[in-house]
Coordinates of C-alpha atoms in Angstrom, one line a residue:
Chain A
D74 CA 14.1 6.6 -3.0
I75 CA 15.0 3.2 -1.6
Q76 CA 15.0 0.7 -3.8
M77 CA 13.6 -2.8 -3.1
T78 CA 13.6 -6.1 -4.8
Q79 CA 11.8 -9.2 -4.6
S80 CA 12.8 -12.7 -5.5
P81 CA 11.0 -14.7 -7.1
S82 CA 8.4 -12.9 -9.0
T83 CA 6.6 -16.1 -8.6
L84 CA 6.6 -19.3 -6.7
S85 CA 4.7 -22.7 -7.2
A86 CA 4.6 -25.5 -4.4
S87 CA 2.2 -27.6 -2.9
V88 CA -0.2 -27.3 0.1
G89 CA 1.8 -28.2 3.1
D90 CA 4.8 -26.9 1.6
R91 CA 6.8 -24.3 3.7
V92 CA 7.2 -21.3 1.5
T93 CA 9.9 -18.5 1.6
I94 CA 10.1 -15.2 -0.3
T95 CA 12.7 -12.7 -0.2
C96 CA 12.8 -9.0 0.0
R97 CA 16.5 -7.0 -0.3
A98 CA 16.5 -3.5 0.2
R99 CA 19.5 -1.2 -1.8
Q100 CA 20.6 0.1 2.0
S101 CA 20.1 -0.1 5.3
I102 CA 16.5 -0.1 6.1
S103 CA 17.1 -1.7 10.2
R104 CA 14.2 -3.7 11.0
Y105 CA 11.6 -1.5 8.9
L106 CA 9.9 -3.9 6.7
A107 CA 6.0 -4.8 6.0
W108 CA 4.8 -7.3 4.4
Y109 CA 1.4 -7.2 2.9
Q110 CA -0.8 -10.0 1.1
Q111 CA -2.8 -9.0 -1.9
K112 CA -5.6 -11.4 -3.9
P113 CA -7.0 -11.1 -7.0
G114 CA -9.2 -8.3 -7.0
K115 CA -9.1 -7.2 -3.7
A116 CA -7.1 -4.7 -1.7
P117 CA -3.6 -5.6 0.2
K118 CA -3.7 -6.6 3.5
L119 CA -1.4 -5.9 6.2
L120 CA 0.7 -9.2 7.2
I121 CA 3.4 -8.1 9.5
Y122 CA 5.3 -4.4 10.1
K123 CA 9.1 -4.3 11.7
A124 CA 10.2 -7.1 9.9
S125 CA 8.8 -9.6 12.4
S126 CA 5.6 -7.8 14.2
L127 CA 2.4 -9.7 13.3
Q128 CA -0.4 -7.9 12.8
S129 CA -4.0 -8.7 14.7
G130 CA -5.8 -11.4 13.1
V131 CA -2.8 -12.7 11.0
P132 CA -2.4 -16.5 10.8
S133 CA 0.7 -17.7 12.9
R134 CA 2.0 -19.9 9.7
F135 CA 2.9 -16.4 8.4
S136 CA 6.4 -15.0 9.6
G137 CA 9.0 -12.7 9.0
S138 CA 12.7 -11.8 9.9
G139 CA 15.6 -10.0 8.7
S140 CA 17.1 -7.0 9.1
G141 CA 19.3 -4.3 7.2
T142 CA 19.4 -5.3 4.1
E143 CA 17.0 -8.7 3.7
F144 CA 14.6 -10.1 4.9
T145 CA 12.2 -13.0 4.3
L146 CA 8.4 -13.9 4.3
T147 CA 7.7 -17.6 5.5
I148 CA 4.6 -19.5 5.2
S149 CA 5.1 -22.5 7.1
S150 CA 2.4 -24.5 5.6
L151 CA 1.1 -23.7 2.7
Q152 CA -2.3 -23.3 2.2
P153 CA -5.4 -22.6 -0.6
D154 CA -6.4 -19.8 0.8
D155 CA -2.6 -18.2 0.7
V156 CA -2.8 -18.4 -3.0
A157 CA -1.9 -14.1 -3.7
T158 CA 0.8 -11.8 -4.4
Y159 CA 3.1 -10.7 -1.8
Y160 CA 4.5 -7.2 -1.9
C161 CA 7.6 -6.2 0.8
Q162 CA 7.4 -2.5 1.8
Q163 CA 10.1 -0.3 3.5
H164 CA 8.6 1.9 6.0
K165 CA 12.1 3.7 7.2
S166 CA 11.5 7.0 5.6
N167 CA 8.5 8.8 5.0
L168 CA 8.1 8.1 1.2
G169 CA 7.8 4.1 1.2
T170 CA 8.5 2.0 -1.6
F171 CA 7.2 -1.2 -2.1
G172 CA 9.4 -4.4 -4.1
G173 CA 7.9 -5.6 -7.2
G174 CA 5.8 -8.6 -5.8
T175 CA 6.0 -12.4 -5.7
K176 CA 3.3 -14.3 -7.1
V177 CA 2.3 -17.7 -5.0
E178 CA 0.5 -20.2 -6.4
I179 CA -0.7 -23.8 -5.6
Chain B
E309 CA -13.9 -0.8 13.0
V310 CA -11.6 1.5 10.7
Q311 CA -13.0 2.0 7.4
L312 CA -11.9 3.4 4.3
V313 CA -14.8 3.8 1.6
Q314 CA -13.7 5.1 -1.8
S315 CA -16.0 6.5 -4.1
G316 CA -16.9 4.3 -7.4
A317 CA -15.4 3.8 -10.8
E318 CA -14.8 6.2 -13.5
V319 CA -14.4 6.6 -17.2
K320 CA -12.8 9.7 -18.1
K321 CA -11.2 10.9 -21.3
P322 CA -7.5 12.5 -22.1
G323 CA -7.5 15.4 -21.0
E324 CA -9.9 15.6 -18.7
S325 CA -10.1 16.6 -14.7
L326 CA -11.1 14.2 -12.3
K327 CA -11.3 13.8 -8.5
I328 CA -11.7 10.7 -6.4
S329 CA -12.2 10.5 -2.9
C330 CA -11.7 8.5 0.5
K331 CA -14.1 8.7 3.7
G332 CA -12.4 7.2 7.1
S333 CA -14.6 6.2 9.8
E334 CA -14.9 4.6 13.5
Y335 CA -11.0 6.4 14.4
S336 CA -10.1 10.0 14.6
F337 CA -9.8 10.8 11.2
S338 CA -7.5 14.1 11.3
R339 CA -5.0 12.6 13.5
Y340 CA -3.8 10.0 11.1
W341 CA -2.0 10.5 7.9
I342 CA -4.0 9.2 4.9
G343 CA -2.1 7.9 1.3
W344 CA -2.4 7.0 -1.7
V345 CA -1.1 3.7 -3.9
R346 CA -1.5 3.0 -7.8
Q347 CA -1.6 0.0 -9.3
M348 CA -1.5 -0.3 -12.5
P349 CA -3.0 -2.4 -14.5
G350 CA -1.4 -6.4 -13.8
K351 CA 1.2 -4.7 -12.1
G352 CA 2.7 -3.7 -8.4
L353 CA 1.8 -1.0 -5.8
E354 CA 3.5 2.3 -5.9
W355 CA 3.4 5.1 -2.7
M356 CA 2.2 8.3 -4.3
G357 CA 1.8 9.9 -1.1
I358 CA 0.3 11.2 2.1
I359 CA -1.2 14.3 3.6
Y360 CA -2.1 14.9 7.5
P361 CA -5.9 16.3 7.5
D362 CA -5.4 17.9 10.6
D363 CA -3.2 20.8 9.0
S364 CA -2.8 19.5 5.2
D365 CA 0.7 18.9 5.4
T366 CA 1.7 16.7 2.4
E367 CA 4.4 14.2 1.0
Y368 CA 4.5 13.1 -2.2
S369 CA 6.2 10.5 -3.7
P370 CA 8.8 12.3 -6.6
S371 CA 7.4 10.5 -9.3
F372 CA 4.1 11.8 -8.9
Q373 CA 4.6 15.2 -7.8
G374 CA 3.1 17.9 -10.1
Q375 CA 1.0 14.9 -11.9
V376 CA -1.8 14.9 -9.0
S377 CA -3.6 16.6 -6.6
I378 CA -3.7 15.1 -2.6
S379 CA -6.0 17.1 -0.2
A380 CA -8.3 16.4 2.7
D381 CA -11.8 18.2 4.1
K382 CA -11.2 17.2 7.8
S383 CA -14.8 18.6 8.6
I384 CA -16.1 15.3 6.5
N385 CA -13.4 13.0 6.9
T386 CA -12.7 12.7 3.7
A387 CA -9.6 12.8 1.8
Y388 CA -9.2 13.5 -2.0
L389 CA -6.8 12.4 -5.3
Q390 CA -7.2 14.9 -8.0
W391 CA -5.8 15.6 -11.5
S392 CA -6.4 18.5 -13.7
S393 CA -5.5 16.8 -17.1
L394 CA -5.7 13.3 -17.2
M395 CA -3.8 10.9 -19.6
A396 CA -4.2 7.4 -20.8
S397 CA -1.6 6.3 -18.7
D398 CA -3.3 7.4 -15.4
T399 CA -5.6 4.2 -16.4
A400 CA -5.3 2.1 -12.5
I401 CA -6.8 1.4 -9.5
Y402 CA -6.2 3.7 -6.8
Y403 CA -6.1 2.9 -3.0
C404 CA -6.7 4.8 -0.1
A405 CA -4.7 3.2 2.7
R406 CA -4.4 4.7 6.5
P407 CA -0.5 4.5 7.5
V408 CA 1.0 3.7 10.6
G409 CA 4.6 4.3 11.9
V410 CA 6.3 5.2 14.7
A411 CA 7.7 8.8 15.5
G412 CA 11.0 9.7 13.5
T413 CA 10.6 6.7 10.7
G414 CA 8.4 5.9 7.9
F415 CA 4.9 4.5 8.1
Y416 CA 3.3 1.4 6.7
F417 CA -0.5 1.0 5.9
D418 CA -2.5 -1.3 8.3
Y419 CA -6.3 -0.1 7.0
W420 CA -7.1 -0.1 3.0
G421 CA -10.4 1.3 1.1
Q422 CA -11.4 -1.0 -1.3
G423 CA -10.2 1.1 -4.3
T424 CA -11.1 3.2 -7.5
L425 CA -10.9 2.1 -10.9
V426 CA -9.8 4.9 -13.2
T427 CA -9.6 4.0 -17.0
V428 CA -8.8 7.2 -18.9
S429 CA -9.7 6.4 -23.3
S430 CA -10.7 8.2 -26.2

């Protein structure tokens, strides 16, 4: 398994703030990283794949960057609707692994 | 639009068997892998395994190998997750999801089912 670690585990910010979440892989995964958003009581939703490709319909305030072992998800201007837990997932190997999640609060 | 519709919540006793389902629609079900993800109460997401309905090729995460069984019936566009003997620690929400990816690399999930809550309690 390729272990994934996210930080911070919880993040509190104000509406309009720029928010950054970090995901680290134990070994290089090139750019094979996805990000998901999960709101309370709902299924996860794909935001970004291949580190920086925005899934169709996802607002442009979400962006991803990184390669190798370090990646970031950035929300350029935090909105009330962005309150959720965010997960990274490596998709270099057939058996994907998720990070532990980052809860974003306002 | 692609849809994955899962079976309803279940309440079971330890030692009982269970099979939950996930029906796909609005896409060529047999030509895409389908996967299962566990979320224990208040915890994160765990990749359980994936199946290719066209030939039933299956891959399990080591943590779930031998603990569950994943199957699919392409004639009715449905995938299954099955336990032969449930334990209290199997209490969780189980999501099915459609994995997509580039040949030679892994998968990410672009569509998800609504989740099935499984509660195991005596």
